[in-house]
Coordinates of C-alpha atoms and ligand atoms in Angstrom, one line a residue:
X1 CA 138.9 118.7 114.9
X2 CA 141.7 119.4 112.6
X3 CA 143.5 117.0 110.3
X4 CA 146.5 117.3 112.7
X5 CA 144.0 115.1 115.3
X6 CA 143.4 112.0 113.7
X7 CA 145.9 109.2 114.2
X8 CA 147.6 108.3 110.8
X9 CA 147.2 106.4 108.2
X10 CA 144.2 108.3 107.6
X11 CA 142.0 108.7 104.2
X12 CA 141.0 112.6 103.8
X13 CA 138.1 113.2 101.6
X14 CA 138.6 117.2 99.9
X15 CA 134.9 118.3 101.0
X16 CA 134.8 120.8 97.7
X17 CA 136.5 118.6 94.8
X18 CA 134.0 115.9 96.3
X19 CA 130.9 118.3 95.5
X20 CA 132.9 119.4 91.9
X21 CA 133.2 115.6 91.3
X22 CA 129.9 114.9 92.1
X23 CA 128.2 118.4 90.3
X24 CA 130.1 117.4 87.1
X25 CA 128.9 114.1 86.7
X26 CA 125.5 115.2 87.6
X27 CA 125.0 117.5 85.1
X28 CA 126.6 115.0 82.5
X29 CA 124.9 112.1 83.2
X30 CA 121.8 113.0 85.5
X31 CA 119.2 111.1 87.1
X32 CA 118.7 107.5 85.5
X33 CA 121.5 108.3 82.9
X34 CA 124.1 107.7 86.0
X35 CA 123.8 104.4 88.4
X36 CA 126.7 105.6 90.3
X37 CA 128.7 102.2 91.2
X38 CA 129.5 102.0 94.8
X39 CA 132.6 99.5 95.0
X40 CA 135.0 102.5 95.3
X41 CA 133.5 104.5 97.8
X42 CA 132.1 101.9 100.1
X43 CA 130.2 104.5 101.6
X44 CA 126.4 105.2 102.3
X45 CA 126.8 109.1 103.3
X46 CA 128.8 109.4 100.3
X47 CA 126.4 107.7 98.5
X48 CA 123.3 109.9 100.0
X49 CA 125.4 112.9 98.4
X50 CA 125.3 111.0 95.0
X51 CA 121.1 110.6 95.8
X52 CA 120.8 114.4 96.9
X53 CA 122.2 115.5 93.2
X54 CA 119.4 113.2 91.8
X55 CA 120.7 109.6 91.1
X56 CA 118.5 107.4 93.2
X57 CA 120.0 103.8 91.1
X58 CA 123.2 102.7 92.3
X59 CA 125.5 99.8 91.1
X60 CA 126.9 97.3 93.5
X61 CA 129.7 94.5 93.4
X62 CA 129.1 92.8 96.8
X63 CA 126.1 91.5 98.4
X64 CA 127.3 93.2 101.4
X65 CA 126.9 96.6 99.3
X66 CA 123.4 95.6 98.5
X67 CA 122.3 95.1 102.3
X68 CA 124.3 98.1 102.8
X69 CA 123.1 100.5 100.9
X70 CA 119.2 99.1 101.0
X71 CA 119.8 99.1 105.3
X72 CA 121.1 103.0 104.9
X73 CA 117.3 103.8 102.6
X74 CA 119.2 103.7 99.2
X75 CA 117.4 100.7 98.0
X76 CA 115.3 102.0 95.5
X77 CA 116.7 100.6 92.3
X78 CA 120.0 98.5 93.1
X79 CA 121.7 96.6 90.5
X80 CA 124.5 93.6 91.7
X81 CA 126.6 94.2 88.6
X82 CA 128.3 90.9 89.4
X83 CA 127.6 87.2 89.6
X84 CA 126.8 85.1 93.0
X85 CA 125.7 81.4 93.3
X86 CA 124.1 81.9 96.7
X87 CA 121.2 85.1 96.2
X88 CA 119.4 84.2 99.4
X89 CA 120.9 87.1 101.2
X90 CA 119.7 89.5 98.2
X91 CA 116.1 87.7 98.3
X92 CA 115.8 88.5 102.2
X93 CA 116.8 92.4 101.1
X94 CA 114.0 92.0 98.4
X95 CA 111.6 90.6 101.0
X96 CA 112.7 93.9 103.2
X97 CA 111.1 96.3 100.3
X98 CA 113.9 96.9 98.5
X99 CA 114.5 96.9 94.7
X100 CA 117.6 94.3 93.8
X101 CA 117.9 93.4 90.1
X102 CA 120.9 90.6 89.7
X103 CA 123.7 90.1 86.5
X104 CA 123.8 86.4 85.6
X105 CA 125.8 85.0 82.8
X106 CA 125.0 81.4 83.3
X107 CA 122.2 78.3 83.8
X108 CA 123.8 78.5 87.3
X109 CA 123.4 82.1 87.9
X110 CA 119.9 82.0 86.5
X111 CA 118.7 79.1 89.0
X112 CA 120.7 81.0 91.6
X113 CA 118.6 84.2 91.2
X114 CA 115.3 82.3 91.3
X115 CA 116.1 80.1 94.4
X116 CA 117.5 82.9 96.2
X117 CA 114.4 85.0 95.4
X118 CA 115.7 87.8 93.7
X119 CA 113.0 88.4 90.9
X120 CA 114.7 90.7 88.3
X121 CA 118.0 90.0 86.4
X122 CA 119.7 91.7 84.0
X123 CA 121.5 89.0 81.2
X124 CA 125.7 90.3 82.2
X125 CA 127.2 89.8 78.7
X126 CA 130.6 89.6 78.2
X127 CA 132.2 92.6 75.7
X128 CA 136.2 91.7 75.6
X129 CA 137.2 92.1 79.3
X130 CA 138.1 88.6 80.1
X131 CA 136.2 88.6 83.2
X132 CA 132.0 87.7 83.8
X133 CA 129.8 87.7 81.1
X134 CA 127.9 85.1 78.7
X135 CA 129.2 85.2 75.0
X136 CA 127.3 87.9 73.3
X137 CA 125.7 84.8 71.1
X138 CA 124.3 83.2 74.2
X139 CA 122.5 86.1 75.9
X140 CA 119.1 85.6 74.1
X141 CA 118.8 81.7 75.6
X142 CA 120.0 83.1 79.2
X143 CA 117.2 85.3 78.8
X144 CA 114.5 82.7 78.1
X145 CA 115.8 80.2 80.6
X146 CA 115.4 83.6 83.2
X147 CA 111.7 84.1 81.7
X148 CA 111.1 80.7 82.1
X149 CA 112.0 80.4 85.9
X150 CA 109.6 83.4 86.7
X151 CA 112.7 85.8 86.4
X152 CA 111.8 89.4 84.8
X153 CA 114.7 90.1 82.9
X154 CA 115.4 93.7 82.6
X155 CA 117.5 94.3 79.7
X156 CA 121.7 94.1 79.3
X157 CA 124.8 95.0 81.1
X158 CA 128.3 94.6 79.6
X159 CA 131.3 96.1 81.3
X160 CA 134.2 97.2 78.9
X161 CA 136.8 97.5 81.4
X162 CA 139.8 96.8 79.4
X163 CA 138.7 100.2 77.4
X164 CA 138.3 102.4 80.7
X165 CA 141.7 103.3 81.4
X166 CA 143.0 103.9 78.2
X167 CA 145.1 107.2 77.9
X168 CA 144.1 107.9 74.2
X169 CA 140.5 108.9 74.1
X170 CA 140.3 108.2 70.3
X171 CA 141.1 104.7 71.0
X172 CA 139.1 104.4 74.3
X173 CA 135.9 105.8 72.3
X174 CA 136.9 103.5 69.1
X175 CA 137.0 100.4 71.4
X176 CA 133.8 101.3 73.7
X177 CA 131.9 101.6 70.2
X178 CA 133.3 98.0 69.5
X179 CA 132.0 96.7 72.8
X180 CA 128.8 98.2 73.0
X181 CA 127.7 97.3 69.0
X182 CA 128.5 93.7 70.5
X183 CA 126.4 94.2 73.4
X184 CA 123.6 96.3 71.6
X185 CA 123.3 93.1 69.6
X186 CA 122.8 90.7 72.5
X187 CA 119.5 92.9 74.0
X188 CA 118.4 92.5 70.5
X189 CA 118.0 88.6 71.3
X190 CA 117.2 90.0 75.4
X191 CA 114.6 92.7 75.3
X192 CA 114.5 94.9 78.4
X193 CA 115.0 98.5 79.1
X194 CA 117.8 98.5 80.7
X195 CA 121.2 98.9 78.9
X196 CA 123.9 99.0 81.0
X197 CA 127.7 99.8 81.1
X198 CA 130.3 102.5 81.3
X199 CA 132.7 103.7 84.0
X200 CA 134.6 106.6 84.5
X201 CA 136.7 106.6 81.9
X202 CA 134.2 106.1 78.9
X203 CA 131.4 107.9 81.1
X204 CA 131.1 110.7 78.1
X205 CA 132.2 108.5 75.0
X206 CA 129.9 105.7 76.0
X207 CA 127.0 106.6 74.3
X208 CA 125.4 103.8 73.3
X209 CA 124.4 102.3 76.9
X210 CA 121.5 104.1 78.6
X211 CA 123.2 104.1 81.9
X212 CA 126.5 104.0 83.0
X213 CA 128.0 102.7 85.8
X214 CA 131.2 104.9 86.7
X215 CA 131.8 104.8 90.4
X216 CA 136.2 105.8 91.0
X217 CA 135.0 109.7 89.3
X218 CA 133.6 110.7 92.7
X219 CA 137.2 110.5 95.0
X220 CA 139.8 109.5 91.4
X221 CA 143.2 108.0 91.5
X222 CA 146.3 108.9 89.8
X223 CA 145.6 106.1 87.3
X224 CA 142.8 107.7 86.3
X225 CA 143.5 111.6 86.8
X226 CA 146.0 110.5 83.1
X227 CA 143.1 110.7 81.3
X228 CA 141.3 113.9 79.8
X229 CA 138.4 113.8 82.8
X230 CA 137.4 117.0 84.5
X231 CA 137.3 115.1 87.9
X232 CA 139.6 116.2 90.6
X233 CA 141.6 114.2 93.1
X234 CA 139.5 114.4 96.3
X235 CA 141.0 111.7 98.3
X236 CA 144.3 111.7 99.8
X237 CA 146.0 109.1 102.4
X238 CA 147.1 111.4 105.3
X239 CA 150.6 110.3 106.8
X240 CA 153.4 111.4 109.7
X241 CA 156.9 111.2 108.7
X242 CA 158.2 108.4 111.5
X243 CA 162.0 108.3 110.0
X244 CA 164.2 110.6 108.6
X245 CA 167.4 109.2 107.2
X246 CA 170.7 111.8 106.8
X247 CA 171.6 109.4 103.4
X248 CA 168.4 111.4 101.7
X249 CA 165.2 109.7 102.4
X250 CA 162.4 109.8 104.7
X251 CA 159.7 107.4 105.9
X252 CA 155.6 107.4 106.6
X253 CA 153.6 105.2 108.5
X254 CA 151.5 104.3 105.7
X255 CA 152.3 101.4 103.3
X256 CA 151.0 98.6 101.2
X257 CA 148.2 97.6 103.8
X258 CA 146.8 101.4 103.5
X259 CA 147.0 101.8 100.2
X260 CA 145.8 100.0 96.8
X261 CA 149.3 99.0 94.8
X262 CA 148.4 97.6 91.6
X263 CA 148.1 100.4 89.9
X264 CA 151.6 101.4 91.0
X265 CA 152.8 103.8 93.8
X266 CA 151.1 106.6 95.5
X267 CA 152.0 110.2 94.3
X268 CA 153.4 112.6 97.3
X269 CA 150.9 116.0 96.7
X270 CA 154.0 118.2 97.7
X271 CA 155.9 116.8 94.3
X272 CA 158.2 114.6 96.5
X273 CA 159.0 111.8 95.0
X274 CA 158.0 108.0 96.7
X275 CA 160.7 105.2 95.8
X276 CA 158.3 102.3 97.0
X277 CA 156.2 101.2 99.5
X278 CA 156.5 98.0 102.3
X279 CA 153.7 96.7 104.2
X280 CA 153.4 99.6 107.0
X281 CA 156.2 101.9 105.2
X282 CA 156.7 104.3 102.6
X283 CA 159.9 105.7 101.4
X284 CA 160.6 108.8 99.8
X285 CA 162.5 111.8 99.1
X286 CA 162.2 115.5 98.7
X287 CA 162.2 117.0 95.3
X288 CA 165.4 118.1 95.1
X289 CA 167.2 114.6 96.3
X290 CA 167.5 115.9 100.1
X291 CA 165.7 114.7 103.2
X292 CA 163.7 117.5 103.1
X293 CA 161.5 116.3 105.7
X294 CA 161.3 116.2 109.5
X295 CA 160.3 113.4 111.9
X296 CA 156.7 114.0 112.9
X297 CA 156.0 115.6 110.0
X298 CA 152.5 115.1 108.1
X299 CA 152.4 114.0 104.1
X300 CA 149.9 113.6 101.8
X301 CA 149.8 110.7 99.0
X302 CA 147.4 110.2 96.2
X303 CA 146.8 106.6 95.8
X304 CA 147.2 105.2 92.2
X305 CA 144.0 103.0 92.9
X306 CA 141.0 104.4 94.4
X307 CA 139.3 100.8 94.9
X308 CA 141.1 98.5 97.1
X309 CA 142.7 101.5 99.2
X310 CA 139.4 102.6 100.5
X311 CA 138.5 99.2 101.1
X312 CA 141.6 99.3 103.7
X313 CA 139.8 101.9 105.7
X314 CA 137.2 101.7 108.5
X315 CA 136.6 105.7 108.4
X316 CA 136.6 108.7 105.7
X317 CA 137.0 112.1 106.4
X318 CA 135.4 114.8 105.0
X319 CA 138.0 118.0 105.3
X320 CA 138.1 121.5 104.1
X321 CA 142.0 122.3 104.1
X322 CA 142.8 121.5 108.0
X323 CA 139.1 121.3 109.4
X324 CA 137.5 117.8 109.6
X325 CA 134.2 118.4 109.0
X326 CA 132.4 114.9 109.2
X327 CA 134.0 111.5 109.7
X328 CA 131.9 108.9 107.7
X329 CA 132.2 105.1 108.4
X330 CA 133.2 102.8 105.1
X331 CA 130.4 101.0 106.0
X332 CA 130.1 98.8 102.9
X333 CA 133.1 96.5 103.5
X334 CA 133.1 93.0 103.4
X335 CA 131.5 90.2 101.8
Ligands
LIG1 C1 130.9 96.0 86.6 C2 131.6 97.3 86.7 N1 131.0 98.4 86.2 C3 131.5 99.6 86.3 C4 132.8 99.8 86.8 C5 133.3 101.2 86.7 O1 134.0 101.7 87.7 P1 134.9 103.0 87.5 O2 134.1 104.2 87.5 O3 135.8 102.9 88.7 O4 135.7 102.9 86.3 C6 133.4 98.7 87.4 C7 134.8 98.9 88.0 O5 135.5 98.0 88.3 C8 132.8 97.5 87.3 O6 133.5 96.4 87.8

C-alpha cells in the first residue's frame, strides 16, 4: 500500500526516525533508567518496540492504558502516574497477573488504592506544576497512612512539567534541580526505591530521579523539536488539498478535530506556511504568497502537540517515504 491509499486525515509514523527516536533514548536512558510514558503514543505495538530496545516499565495516565497495555503482555511493571478515586478496574488487572503500582496524593487516593485492590503506590508529590501532587511536607504521613492500609509504598514520583518545555536549557536544568531537591526531600520522609520523574525535555538534565518518564520523544512535536533534543519529527498528519483559492490560499481536509491546537498550529513539512486551522479545515499558503497548490493534492503537517492529536486517531501508520509498512491500531484511547 502506498501513502497515496489511505483516506485522509491520516497520521504517518517515519518507520526510521521512529527507530532513531527510540535507539537514542535507549542508549541514554536504558532499561529501568527509562519508564517510557505511554499517553502520547497510545499504542501497544509502538510500545512492544520501546520493550524490544530493553525498557520493560512503562508509565501510564489512564486506566484504560493500564488494561491496555497489561491485555497487549506489557504488564510487567506499570506505574498510573496519575490519581483515580475508583482503582477497582486497576485491582481486577492486578488480579489478572499484572504488575500496577498507583500515584496517590491524598487520604482519598490512599483508601482508593486499597479498596480497589491495587497493592503498591508510589506517594505523587507535587514539585511546582500546579497540577496533582501532596505538598512535599505531607508525603511522609501519605506514606504511613499507605503502610498502614496494607499498601507497599514504593518510593516518590514528582512531575516538573512546567520545566519541560522550556527553550533555555540552563534554565530548564536550574529549575529541574529545584524540583527534584524538593522531591528528593519528600522520599526522605517516604522510603522506597523508586524515584520517579522527567519527561522529554529534562530526560538528560534530570539527574537526580532514577527513572524518567519521557513519553512525546518517541513521535515529537514542533513544541518540542525548539529545544536542543536529538529526537526527530517522526509523525506527520497526512492531508489532500480539497480547495484551492485564485486570492492565494489553499485548503486540507484536516483541522482542529485531527490535530492537537494548544500548542499552536501545525507546521506544513514543504515550508508553506498554515494561517489557522477550523474544525475540518486548514488554510494555507505556499512559500512565496501564491497558491502554489493543486486540488487533490497531498500535504504533510507536523502537529505542535503530539498528545491530544494522536488521541484523535483510530490508526497509525508506519511508512518508509511512500510505502506503508504496518498500520497499528491507537488502541489505548479512552477512559
Ligand atoms: C506525569 C507525567 N510524567 C511524564 C510526562 C512526560 O511526557 P513528555 O515526554 O511528553 O514530556 C508527562 C506528560 O504530560 C506526565 O503527565
Amino acid at each position: 500500500m502506498k501513502i497515496y491509499d489511505l483516506q485522509t486525515p491520516a497520521l504517518l509514523v517515519d518507520a526510521g526516525d521512529l527507530q532513531h527516536n527510540l535507539g537514542v533514548m535507549a542508549e541514554a536512558l536504558p532499561d529501568t533508567r527509562l519508564r517510557p510514558h505511554v499517553k502520547a503514543h497510545k499504542t501497544t505495538r509502538l510500545a512492544a518496540r520501546q520493550a524490544v530496545l530493553g525498557h520493560r516499565t512503562f508509565t501510564c495516565a489512564t486506566i484504560r492504558e493500564v488494561e491496555g497495555m497489561a491485555g497487549a503482555g506489557l504488564g510487567d511493571d506499570l506505574l498510573l502516574a496519575n490519581e483515580v478515586l475508583d482503582a477497582s478496574r486497576l485491582g481486577r488487572v492486578v488480579a489478572r497477573g499484572a504488575r500496577v503500582t498507583l500515584a496517590v496524593d491524598s487520604d482519598a487516593t490512599v483508601e482508593a488504592a486499597a479498596a480497589g485492590g491495587v497493592g503498591e503506590v508510589v506517594v505523587d508529590v507535587n514539585v511546582g506544576l500546579p497540577r496533582c501532587g501532596c505538598p512535599p511536607e505531607d508525603a511522609g504521613r501519605l506514606a504511613e497512612l499507605a503502610r498502614a492500609r496494607g499498601l507497599m509504598v514504593r518510593g516518590v514520583m514528582g512531575y516538573e512539567g512546567h520545566v519541560v518545555g522550556l527553550e533555555d536549557r540552563t534554565k530548564r536544568a536550574e529549575m529541574t534541580e529545584d524540583c527534584m531537591r524538593l522531591l528528593l526531600d519528600a522520599h526522605g520522609d517516604v522510603g522506597g526505591d523508586v524515584v520517579s520523574a522527567g519527561g522529554t525535555g529534562t530526560y538528560d538534565v534530570n539527574t537526580w530521579a532514577n527513572e524518567i518518564q519521557a513519553g512525546s520523544y518517541a513521535l515529537m512535536d514542533t513544541a518540542y523539536a525548539k529545544l536542543d533534543l536529538p529526537f526527530r519529527n517522526a509523525l506527520t498528519l497526512l492531508g489532500t488539498v480539497i480547495s484551492v483559492n485564485p486570492a492565494g490560499w489553499a485548503v486540507a481536509d484536516c483541522g482542529l478535530k485531527a490535530l492537537g491546537m494548544d500548542h499552536g498550529n501545525p507546521s506544513l513539512t514543504d515550508g508553506g506556511v498554515v494561517w489557522f486551522c477550523s474544525d475540518e479545515h486548514v488554510t494555507f499558503s505556499a512559500k512565496d504568497g501564491s497558491p502554489g497548490y493543486l486540488t487533490g493534492q497531498r500535504v504533510r503537517l507536523v502537529p505542535a502537540h503530539i498528545d491530544p492529536t494522536v488521541a484523535y486517531h483510530e490508526t497509525m501508520h508506519l511508512v518508509d517515504g511512500e510505502d506503508v509498512l504496518e498500520s497499528w491500531p491507537v488502541d489505548l484511547r479512552g477512559w
